[in-house]
Each structure stands twice: as C-alpha cells, then as structure tokens.
Coordinates of C-alpha atoms and ligand atoms in Angstrom, one line a residue:
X1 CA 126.1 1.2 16.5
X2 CA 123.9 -1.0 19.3
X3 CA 122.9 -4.1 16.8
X4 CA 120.0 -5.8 18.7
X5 CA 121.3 -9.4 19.8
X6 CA 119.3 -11.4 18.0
X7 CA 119.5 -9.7 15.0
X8 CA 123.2 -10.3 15.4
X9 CA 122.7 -14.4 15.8
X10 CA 121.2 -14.6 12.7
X11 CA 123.6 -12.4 10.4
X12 CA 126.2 -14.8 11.6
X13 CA 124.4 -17.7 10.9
X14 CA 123.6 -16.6 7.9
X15 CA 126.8 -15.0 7.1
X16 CA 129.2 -17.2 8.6
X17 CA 132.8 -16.4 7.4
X18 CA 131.9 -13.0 6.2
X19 CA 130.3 -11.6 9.2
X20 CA 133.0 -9.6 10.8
X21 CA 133.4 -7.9 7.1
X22 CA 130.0 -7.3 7.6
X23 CA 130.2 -5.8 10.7
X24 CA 133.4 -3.2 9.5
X25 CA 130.7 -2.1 6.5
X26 CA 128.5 -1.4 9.3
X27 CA 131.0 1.3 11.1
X28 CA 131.7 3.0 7.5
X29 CA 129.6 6.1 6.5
X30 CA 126.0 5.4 4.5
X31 CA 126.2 4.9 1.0
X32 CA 124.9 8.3 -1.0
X33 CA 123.8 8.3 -4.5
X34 CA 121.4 9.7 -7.2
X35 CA 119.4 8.5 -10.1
X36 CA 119.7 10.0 -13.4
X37 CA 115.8 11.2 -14.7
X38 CA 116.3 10.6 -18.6
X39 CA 112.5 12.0 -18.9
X40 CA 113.8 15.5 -18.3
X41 CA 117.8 15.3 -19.2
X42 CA 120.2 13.7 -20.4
X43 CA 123.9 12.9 -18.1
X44 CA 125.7 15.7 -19.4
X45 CA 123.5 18.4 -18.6
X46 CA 123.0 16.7 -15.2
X47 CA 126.5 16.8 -14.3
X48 CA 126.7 20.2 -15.2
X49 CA 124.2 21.1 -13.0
X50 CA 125.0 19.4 -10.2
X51 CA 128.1 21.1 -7.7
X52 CA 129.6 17.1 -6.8
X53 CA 131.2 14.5 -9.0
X54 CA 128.9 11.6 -9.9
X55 CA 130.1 7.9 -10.6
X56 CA 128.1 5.1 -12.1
X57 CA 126.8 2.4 -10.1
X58 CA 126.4 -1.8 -11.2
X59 CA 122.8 -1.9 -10.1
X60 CA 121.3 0.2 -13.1
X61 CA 122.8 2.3 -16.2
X62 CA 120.5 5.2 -14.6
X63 CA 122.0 5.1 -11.0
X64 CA 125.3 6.8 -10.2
X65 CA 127.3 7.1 -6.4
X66 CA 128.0 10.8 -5.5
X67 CA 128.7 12.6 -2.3
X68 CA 124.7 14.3 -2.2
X69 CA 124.5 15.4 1.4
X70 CA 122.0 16.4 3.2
X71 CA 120.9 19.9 1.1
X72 CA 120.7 18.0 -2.2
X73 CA 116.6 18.7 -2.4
X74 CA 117.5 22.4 -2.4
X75 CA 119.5 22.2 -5.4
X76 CA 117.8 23.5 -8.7
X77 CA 118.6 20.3 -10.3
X78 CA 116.6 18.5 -7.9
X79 CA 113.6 21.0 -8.1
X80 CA 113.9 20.5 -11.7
X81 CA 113.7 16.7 -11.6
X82 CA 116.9 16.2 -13.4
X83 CA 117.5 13.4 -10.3
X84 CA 116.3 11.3 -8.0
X85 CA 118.2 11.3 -4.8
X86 CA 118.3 7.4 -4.3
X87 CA 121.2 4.8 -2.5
X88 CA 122.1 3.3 -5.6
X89 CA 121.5 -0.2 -5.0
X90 CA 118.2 0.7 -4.2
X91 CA 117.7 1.1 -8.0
X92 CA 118.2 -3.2 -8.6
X93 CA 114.7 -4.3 -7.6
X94 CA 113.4 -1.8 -11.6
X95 CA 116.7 -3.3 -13.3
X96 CA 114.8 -6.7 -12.5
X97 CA 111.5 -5.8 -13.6
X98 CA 113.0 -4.6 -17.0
X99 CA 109.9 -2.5 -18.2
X100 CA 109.7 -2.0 -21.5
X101 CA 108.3 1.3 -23.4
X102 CA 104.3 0.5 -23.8
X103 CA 103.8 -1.7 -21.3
X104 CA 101.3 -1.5 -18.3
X105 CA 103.2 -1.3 -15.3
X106 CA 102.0 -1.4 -11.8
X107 CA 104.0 -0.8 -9.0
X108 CA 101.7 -1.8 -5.8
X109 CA 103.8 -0.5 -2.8
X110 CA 104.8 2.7 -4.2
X111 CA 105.8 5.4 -2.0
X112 CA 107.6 7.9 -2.2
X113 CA 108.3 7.0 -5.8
X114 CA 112.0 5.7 -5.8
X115 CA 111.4 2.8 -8.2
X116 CA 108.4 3.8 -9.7
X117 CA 109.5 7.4 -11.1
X118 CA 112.4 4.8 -12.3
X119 CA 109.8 2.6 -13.5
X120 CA 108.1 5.6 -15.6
X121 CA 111.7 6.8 -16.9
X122 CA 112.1 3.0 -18.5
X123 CA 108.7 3.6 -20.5
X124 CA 110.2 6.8 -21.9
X125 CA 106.5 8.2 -21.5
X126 CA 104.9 5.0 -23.7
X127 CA 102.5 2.5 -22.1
X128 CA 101.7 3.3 -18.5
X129 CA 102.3 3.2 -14.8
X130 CA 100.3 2.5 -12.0
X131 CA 101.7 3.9 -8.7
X132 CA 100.1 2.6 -5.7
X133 CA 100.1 3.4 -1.9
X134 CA 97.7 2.7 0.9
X135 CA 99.1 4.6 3.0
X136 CA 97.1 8.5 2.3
X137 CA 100.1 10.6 3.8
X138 CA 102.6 9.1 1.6
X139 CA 100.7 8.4 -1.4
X140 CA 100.5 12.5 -1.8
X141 CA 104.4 12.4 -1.3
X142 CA 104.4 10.2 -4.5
X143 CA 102.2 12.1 -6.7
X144 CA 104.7 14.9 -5.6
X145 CA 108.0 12.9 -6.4
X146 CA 105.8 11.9 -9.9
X147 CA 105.1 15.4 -10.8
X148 CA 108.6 17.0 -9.9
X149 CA 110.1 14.0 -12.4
X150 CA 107.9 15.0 -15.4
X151 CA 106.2 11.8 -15.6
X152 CA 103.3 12.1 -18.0
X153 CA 101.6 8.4 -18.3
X154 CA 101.1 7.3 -14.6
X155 CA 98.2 6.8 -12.5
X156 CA 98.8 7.2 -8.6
X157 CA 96.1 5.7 -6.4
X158 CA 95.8 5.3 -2.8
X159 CA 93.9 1.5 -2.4
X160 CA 94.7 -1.7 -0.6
X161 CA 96.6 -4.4 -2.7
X162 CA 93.3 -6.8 -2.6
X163 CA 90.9 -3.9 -3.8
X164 CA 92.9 -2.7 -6.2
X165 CA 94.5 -6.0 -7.5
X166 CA 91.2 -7.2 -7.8
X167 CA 89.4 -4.6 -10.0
X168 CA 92.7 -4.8 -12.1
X169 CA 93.1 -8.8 -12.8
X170 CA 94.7 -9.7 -15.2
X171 CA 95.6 -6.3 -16.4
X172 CA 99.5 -5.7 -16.3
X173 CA 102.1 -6.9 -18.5
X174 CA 104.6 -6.2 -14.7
X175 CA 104.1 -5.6 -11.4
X176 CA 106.5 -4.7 -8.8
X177 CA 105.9 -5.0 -5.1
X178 CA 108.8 -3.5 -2.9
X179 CA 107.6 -4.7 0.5
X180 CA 107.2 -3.3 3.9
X181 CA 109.7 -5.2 5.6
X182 CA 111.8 -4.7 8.8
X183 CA 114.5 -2.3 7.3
X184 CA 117.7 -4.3 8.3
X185 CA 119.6 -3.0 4.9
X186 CA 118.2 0.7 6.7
X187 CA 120.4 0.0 9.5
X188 CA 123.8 2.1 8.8
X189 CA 121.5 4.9 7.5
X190 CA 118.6 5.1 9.9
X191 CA 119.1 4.1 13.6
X192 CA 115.0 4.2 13.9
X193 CA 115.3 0.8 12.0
X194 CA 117.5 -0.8 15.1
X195 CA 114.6 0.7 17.1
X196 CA 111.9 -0.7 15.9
X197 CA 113.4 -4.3 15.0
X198 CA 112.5 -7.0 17.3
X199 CA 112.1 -11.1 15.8
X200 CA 108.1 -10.2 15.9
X201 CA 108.7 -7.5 14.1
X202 CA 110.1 -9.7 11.3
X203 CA 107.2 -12.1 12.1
X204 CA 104.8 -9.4 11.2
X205 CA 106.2 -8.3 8.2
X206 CA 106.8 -12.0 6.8
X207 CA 103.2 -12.8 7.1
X208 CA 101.7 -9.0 5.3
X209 CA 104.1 -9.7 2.5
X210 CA 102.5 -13.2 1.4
X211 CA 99.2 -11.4 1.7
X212 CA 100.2 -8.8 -0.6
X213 CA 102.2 -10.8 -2.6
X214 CA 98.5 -12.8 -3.0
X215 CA 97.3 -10.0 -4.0
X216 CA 99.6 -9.1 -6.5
X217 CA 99.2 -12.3 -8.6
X218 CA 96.0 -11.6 -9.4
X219 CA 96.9 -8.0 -11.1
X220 CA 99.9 -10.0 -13.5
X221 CA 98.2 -11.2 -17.0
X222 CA 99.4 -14.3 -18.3
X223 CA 102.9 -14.6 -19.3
X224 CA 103.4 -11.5 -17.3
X225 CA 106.8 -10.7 -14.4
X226 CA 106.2 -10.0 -11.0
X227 CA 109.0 -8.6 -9.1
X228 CA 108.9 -8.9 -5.3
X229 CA 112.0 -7.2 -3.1
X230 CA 112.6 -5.7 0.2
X231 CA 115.5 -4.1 1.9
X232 CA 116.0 -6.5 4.7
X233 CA 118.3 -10.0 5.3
X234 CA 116.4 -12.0 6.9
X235 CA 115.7 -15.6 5.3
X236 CA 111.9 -15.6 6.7
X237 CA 111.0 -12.1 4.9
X238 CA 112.7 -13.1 1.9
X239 CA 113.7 -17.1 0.3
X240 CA 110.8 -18.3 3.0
X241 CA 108.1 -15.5 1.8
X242 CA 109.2 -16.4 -2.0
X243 CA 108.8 -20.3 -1.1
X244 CA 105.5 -19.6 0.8
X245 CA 104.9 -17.7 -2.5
X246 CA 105.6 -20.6 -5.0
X247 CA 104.2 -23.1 -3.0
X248 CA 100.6 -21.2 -3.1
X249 CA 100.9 -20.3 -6.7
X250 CA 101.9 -23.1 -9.1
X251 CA 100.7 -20.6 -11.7
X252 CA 104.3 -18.6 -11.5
X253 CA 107.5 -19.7 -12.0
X254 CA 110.9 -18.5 -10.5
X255 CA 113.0 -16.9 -13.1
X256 CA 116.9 -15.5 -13.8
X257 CA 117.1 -11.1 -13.3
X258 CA 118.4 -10.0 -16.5
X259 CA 121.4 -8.6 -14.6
X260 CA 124.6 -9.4 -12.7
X261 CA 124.6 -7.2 -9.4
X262 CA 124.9 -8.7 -5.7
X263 CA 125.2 -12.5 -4.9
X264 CA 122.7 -15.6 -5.6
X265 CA 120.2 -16.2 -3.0
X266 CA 120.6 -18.3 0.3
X267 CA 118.7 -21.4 -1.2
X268 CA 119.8 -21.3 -4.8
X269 CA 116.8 -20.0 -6.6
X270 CA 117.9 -17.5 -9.3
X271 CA 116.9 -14.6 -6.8
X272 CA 119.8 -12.0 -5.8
X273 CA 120.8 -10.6 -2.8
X274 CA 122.8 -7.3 -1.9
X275 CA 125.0 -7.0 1.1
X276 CA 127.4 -4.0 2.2
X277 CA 130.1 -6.0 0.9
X278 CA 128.4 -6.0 -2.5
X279 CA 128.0 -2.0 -3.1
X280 CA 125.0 -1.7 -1.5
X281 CA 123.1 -1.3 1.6
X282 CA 120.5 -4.3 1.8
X283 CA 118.4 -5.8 -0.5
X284 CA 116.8 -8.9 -1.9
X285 CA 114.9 -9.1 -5.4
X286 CA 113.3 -12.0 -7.0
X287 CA 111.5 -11.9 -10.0
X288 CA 108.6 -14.5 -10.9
X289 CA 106.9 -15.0 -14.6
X290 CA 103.3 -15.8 -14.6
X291 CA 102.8 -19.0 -16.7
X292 CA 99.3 -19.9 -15.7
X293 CA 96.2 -18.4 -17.3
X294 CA 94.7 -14.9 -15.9
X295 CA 91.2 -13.7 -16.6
X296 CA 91.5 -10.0 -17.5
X297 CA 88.1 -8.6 -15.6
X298 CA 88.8 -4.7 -16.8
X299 CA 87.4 -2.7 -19.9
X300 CA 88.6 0.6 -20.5
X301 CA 88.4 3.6 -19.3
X302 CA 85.7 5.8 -21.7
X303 CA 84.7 8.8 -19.6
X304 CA 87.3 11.2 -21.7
X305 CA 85.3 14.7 -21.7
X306 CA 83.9 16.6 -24.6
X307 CA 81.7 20.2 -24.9
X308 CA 82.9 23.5 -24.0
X309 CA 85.5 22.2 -21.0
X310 CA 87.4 20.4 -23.7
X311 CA 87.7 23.2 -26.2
X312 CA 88.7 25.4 -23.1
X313 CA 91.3 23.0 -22.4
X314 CA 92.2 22.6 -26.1
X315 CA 92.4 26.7 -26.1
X316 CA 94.8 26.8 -23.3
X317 CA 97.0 24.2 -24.2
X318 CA 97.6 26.1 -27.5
X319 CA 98.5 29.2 -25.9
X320 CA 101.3 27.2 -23.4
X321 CA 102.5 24.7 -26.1
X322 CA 100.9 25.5 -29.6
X323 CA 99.5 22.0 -30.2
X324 CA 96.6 19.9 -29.5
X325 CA 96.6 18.5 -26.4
X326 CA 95.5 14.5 -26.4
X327 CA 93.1 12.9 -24.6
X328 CA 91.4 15.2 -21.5
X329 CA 89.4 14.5 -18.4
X330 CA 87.9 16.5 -15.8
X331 CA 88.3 15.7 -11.9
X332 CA 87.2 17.6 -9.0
X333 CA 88.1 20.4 -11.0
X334 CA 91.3 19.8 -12.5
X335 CA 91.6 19.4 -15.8
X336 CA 93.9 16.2 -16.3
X337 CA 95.7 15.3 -20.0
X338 CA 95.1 11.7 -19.5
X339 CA 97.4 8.5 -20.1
X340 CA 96.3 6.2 -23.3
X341 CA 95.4 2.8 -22.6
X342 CA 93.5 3.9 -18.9
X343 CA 91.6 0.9 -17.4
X344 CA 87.8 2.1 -15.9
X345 CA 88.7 2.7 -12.3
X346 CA 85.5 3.4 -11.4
X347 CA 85.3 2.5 -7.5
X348 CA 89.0 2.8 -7.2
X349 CA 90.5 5.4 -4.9
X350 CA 92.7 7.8 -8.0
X351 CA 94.3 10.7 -6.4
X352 CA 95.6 11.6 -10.1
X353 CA 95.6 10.2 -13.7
X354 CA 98.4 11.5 -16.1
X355 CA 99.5 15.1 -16.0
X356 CA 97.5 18.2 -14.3
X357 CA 96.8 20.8 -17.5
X358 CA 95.0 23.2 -15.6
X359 CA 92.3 23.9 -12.4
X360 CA 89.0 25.2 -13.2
X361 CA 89.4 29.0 -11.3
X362 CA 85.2 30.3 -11.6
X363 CA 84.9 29.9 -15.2
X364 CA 88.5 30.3 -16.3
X365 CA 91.1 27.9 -16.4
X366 CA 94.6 28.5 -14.4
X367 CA 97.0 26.4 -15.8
X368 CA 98.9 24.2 -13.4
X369 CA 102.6 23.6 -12.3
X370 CA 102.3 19.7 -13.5
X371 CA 102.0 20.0 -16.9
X372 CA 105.2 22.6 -16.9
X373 CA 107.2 19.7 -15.3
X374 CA 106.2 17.2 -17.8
X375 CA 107.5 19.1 -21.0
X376 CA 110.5 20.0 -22.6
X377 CA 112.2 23.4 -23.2
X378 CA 111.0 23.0 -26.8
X379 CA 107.7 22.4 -26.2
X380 CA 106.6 25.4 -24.0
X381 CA 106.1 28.7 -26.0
X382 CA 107.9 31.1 -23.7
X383 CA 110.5 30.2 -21.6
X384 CA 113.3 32.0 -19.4
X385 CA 116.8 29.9 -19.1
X386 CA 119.2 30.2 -16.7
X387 CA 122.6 28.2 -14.8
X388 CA 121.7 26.7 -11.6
X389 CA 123.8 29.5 -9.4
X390 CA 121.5 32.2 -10.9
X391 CA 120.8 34.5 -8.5
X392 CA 117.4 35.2 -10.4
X393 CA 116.5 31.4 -10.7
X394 CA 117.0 31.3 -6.6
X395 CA 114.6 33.8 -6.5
X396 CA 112.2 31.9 -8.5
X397 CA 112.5 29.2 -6.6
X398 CA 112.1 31.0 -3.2
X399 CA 108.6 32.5 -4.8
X400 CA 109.6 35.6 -5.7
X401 CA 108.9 37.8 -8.6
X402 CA 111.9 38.4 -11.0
X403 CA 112.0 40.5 -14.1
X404 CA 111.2 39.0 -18.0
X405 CA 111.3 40.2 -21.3
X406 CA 108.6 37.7 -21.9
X407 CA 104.6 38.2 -22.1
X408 CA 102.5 35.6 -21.3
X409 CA 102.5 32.2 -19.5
X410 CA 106.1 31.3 -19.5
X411 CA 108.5 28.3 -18.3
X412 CA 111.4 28.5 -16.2
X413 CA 114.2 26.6 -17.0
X414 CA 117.6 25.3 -15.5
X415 CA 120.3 24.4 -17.8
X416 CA 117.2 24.6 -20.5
X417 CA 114.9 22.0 -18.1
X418 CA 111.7 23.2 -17.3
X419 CA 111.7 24.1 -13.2
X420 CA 108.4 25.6 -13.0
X421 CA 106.3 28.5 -14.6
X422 CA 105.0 31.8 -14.2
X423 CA 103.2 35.0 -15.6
X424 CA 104.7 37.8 -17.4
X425 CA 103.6 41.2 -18.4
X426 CA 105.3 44.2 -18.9
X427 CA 108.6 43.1 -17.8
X428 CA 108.1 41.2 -14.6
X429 CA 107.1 37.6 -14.2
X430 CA 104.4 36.4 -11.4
X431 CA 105.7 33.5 -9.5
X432 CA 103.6 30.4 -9.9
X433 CA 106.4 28.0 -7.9
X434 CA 103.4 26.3 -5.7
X435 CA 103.9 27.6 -2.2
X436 CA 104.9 23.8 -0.9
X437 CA 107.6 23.2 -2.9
X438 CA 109.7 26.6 -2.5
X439 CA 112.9 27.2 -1.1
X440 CA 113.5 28.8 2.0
X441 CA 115.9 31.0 3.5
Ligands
SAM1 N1 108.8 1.4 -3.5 C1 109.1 2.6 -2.7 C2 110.2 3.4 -3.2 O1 111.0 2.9 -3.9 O2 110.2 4.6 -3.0 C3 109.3 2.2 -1.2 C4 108.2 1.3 -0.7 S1 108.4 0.9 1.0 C5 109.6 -0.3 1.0 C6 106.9 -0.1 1.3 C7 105.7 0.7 1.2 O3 104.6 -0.2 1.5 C8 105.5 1.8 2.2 O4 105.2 3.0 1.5 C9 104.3 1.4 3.1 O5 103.5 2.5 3.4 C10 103.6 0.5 2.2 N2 102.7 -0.5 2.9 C11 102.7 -0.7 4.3 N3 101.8 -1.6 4.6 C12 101.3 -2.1 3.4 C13 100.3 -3.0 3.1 N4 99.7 -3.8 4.0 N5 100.0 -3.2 1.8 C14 100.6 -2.5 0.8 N6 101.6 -1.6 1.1 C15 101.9 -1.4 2.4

C-alpha cells in the first residue's frame, strides 16, 4: 500500500510510539462484519440463515465480525433484511447517539443507510426517523437500504443541511451528522481513498463540515444530542472542527458517549476515537447536548387523505393483513401508510414518508413490495416459508414464477421473514420481486 507522504507525517505525529503498529494494521486484510436488523429477526434466526460464523463486536450489541465476502448481498438473508452488511466499528457513531423508542431522530448525512437503518432498528418502529441525503443518486440508494430493512416510521429526503435544518428548527429530540470527510479510516479497504487524498483535500472537507455542522444545530430542540463523526484521523476534520464547533455555539455542550469502545480524543474532550489497533477501521464520534433554548418553527403535518382513496386503501390492506391500516397519504400516486408525529414538509424535497402500501394502477390499486418488507410473517394473510438454500426461494428471488398452494396476494418468507410477495392462483404464484433488486445468474 503507497500511503501518500504527508499523510504519513501526520499519523506519526499524531501517533508517535504506535505508528509502526499502525502501519502492520495497515498490511492485514479489511475488517468484515454485519449488523444484526432486530426490526425483521432476531440473532438466532439470523445465524441460521447465514452460511459463516458471526462474532459480536464492542462497538454496538447489534454489530457482529464475520467473514461476509464479497457475494453477501446475494444471500437471502440479506434480500430479506435480516442484516446490514456494515465494518463493525462503523456501528459506534448510533451507539453514541443512543435513540430511544419515540423519539424524532434525524440523521442529516444519510446515505446509504448504514447508521440510519441502525438508527430506525433502536426506535423499534416508535417515534420517527428522518433520513437525509443531498446527494439525488444516493439518496434513492437509501430509500432502497430503508425499504429492504422493514423500516416503517422514516422519512427519506433529498435537501441541503441549511434548507432542511431550517424548516425543521427546533424539531428533533437527536441528530446525527456522519460527515463527508477524507476517508483515511477507508484506506485498508478502498485504495480510491489514497487517491483522492491530498492536505487540500482535508482542507476542503474541514471547512463543509462546520457549515453543516451549523446547520445541524438549528434542527436539535433544546436539551437535545447532536452526534457529529467521520471516518478519518486527521485532528483538523475532527478535535479542530468540534472546537471550531463549540467555539461558535456556546448554546451546546461537550458530553461523555454512553459507551466504552476506542480511545479518548487527542485533546481530552470526552470524544472517542477508533484506530486499527482498536478493532476498527477509523473513526471519530463526539456527541454534543444542546443546553441553550431552540425555537421550534414546525406544525404538523395535516394533509392525511380521506374519500374513496382511503377506503380503497383501507380495503386492500384488509385483504394483505386483515386489519386497519393507520394513518394514509397519497403521493404521486403511491399510496403511503404514513409515520405518526410527521412535521408539514411542505417545500421540502420527500422522496418517501413511511412505508409504500400500494401504487395507484388506472383505478385499481397494486399493492407494493414496501409494505411486504415492513411486516412480519404473522401479519400477512398468506405466506409461503422456506430455508435460505431453497431451490424454489432462488427462484423467487431471480423473478421467476414458482408453484403455491396459496390464492391470493401472498408473502414470501425466509426462515419465516418476509422477502418479498407475489400473486397466486391456481397453484402458481406471479413474481412481484421488483425487477432491480433480483438476483442474477
Ligand atoms: N451515514 C452514512 C452511512 O452510515 O451509510 C454515510 C454517510 S457519508 C460518510 C457522508 C454523506 O454526506 C455522503 O452520502 C455524501 O453524499 C453526503 N454529503 C456530501 N456533501 C454534503 C454536504 N455538503 N452536505 C451534506 N451531506 C453531504
């Protein structure tokens, strides 16, 4: 591995003693892992559907090391969204934030979804999650990652910090901003990071974290946490952006993680760092608490649907789950089962709030793969099981059409989690695996 030069000055300055340790972590293979998805299973049925041996991790009860490899999104329990595939200290920056079922959550910098589908298992589907990413591309990528983890109370926009942290003062109990940053944790895993690092580089990135991190104080109500990491060493993207931080806003307070992983920070504040050495690959968090007064500007959100849409929707949720469905809006025609608590985003750029029920097909309604991945087994009316080396389930998966003794809309399970949905009728199901998301080969 060619470490750029001065890249290598300041590890060693900032190392010292430990840099040649440093450098032997370097030369070993990546660190692999995976994060347990408690909204769709529990350990036990994830280790039985998974073909490696998992071992937990110190940076979060959810987050375990195991030898994934490169084919681990083609495994049915990754389809199902029994996992996310996730280096394991990666998982430290949540553990920090501590969310706690109920709470309004927004995660600002938010793709692909890493922390934030980790955010959403913490609420155990109370209170809600705002997932944010300016960047269009990847903000799709996390309403994917969202959907394939069942997550039923999150809101996924596509906005810049200052819009959207604006329209939302005041509003969340915790935010979480897991910063662009120069990527030197990245570089044992991805030699594109060496590439692209030069000292303007880290420049650069120093100076768009205190402007989001600006941003983000405005979103954190009074006594609220604000969380700010990266995956980088260097001093001026991390203790110097959280100084520059403080020093701008005497309304937040440095404060302890409620956890022990990694090392203290370089200048003694209570903010941890994680080196190679530590189990990890490279990251900083720091967690602040809002102690100075927030004017909340929001009202909520009151454009919930009513008429014949609604009873439509109500009708078709009855025939997939037998209940009532709760609150239900209607977007570019999709028919969304929205999160409580919504603030108005009116203005705001909302690629998706809660789960997809159904799209509006001419004047029927075809329900949609979303709402499949956010329930259980017990809640769908029909349902087909089957281990995750089923022949017939890799069939499914590929988009095929496989036999049934059901009739009617029914869910596919793995290991009894729900993996998708199709159509049956005398004795064969229609595939309704969304083309994207299929397995090939
Ligand atoms: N939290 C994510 C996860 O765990 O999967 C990873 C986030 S990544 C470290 C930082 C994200 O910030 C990227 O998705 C990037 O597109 C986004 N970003 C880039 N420039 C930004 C800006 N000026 N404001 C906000 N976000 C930005």
């Amino acid at each position: 591995m060619h470490l750029p030069e001065k890249f290598c000055e300041n590890m060693k300055e900032l190392l010292g003693a430990e840099w040649q340790a440093f450098l032997a972590c370097l030369e070993e293979p990546p660190l692999r892992g995976l994060r347990l998805n408690p909204l769709k299973c529990d350990e036990k049925t994830l280790r039985e559907s998974l073909p490696f041996a998992i071992t937990p991790s110190p940076f979060s009860p959810l987050s375990f090391y195991g030898e994934a490899g490169e084919r681990v999104g083609a495994l049915p329990a990754h389809h199902a969204g029994m996992f996310y595939s996730q280096e394991p200290s990666a998982s430290s920056a949540v553990t920090a934030l501590d969310p706690q079922p109920g709470e309004r959550i927004l995660d600002l910098c938010a793709a692909p979804g890493g922390k934030s589908t980790q955010i959403a298992a913490l609420l155990e589907g109370w209170g809600m999650l705002w997932s944010n990413e300016v960047v269009r591309g990847r903000a799709d990528a996390l309403l994917s990652n969202l959907e394939r983890m069942g997550v039923p109370n999150a809101v996924v926009s596509c906005e810049t910090p200052p819009r959207l942290c604006g329209a939302l003062q005041g509003w969340f109990d915790r935010v979480l901003v897991d910063a662009p940053c120069s990527g030197e944790g990245m570089f044992r895993r991805d030699e594109g990071a060496i590439a692209a690092w030069s000292p303007e580089h880290v420049e650069a990135c120093a100076q768009r974290q205190r402007l989001i991190l600006d941003s983000a104080s405005l979103a954190v109500r009074e006594g609220g946490v604000l969380v700010y990491s990266t995956c980088t060493f260097s001093r001026a993207e991390n203790e110097d952006t959280c100084a520059a931080f403080l020093q701008s806003h005497p309304e937040f307070v440095p404060e302890a993680i409620p956890a022990a992983f990694g090392r203290p920070a370089l200048d003694g504040s209570p903010a941890r760092r994680i080196f190679p050495m530590d189990g990890g690959e490279g990251h900083f968090v720091a967690r602040f608490r809002r102690v100075g007064e927030n004017r909340q500007k929001n009202t909520p959100f009151l454009g919930a649907d009513a008429g014949p849409a609604r009873r439509q929707a109500e009708a078709l949720y009855k025939e997939l789950f037998g209940g009532e469905p709760g609150p239900t809006g209607i977007f570019g025609g999709k028919v969304l089962l929205l999160p409580e608590g919504l603030p108005d985003f009116t203005g705001l750029h909302v690629l998706r709030a809660g789960v997809e029920l159904a799209q509006a097909k001419g004047k029927r309604l075809e329900p949609a793969h979303g709402v499949f991945m956010s329930r259980s087994k017990a809640d769908c009316l029909h349902t087909l099981d089957f281990p995750p080396d089923s022949p017939l389930l890799l069939a499914f998966l590929r988009g095929e059409e496989i036999d049934s003794p059901t009739a009617g809309y029914t869910a596919v399970c793995v290991n009894g989690v729900v993996t998708g949905f199709g159509k049956a009728s005398n004795g064969r199901l229609k595939n309704r695996y969304p083309k994207g998301l299929r397995l090939r080969g």
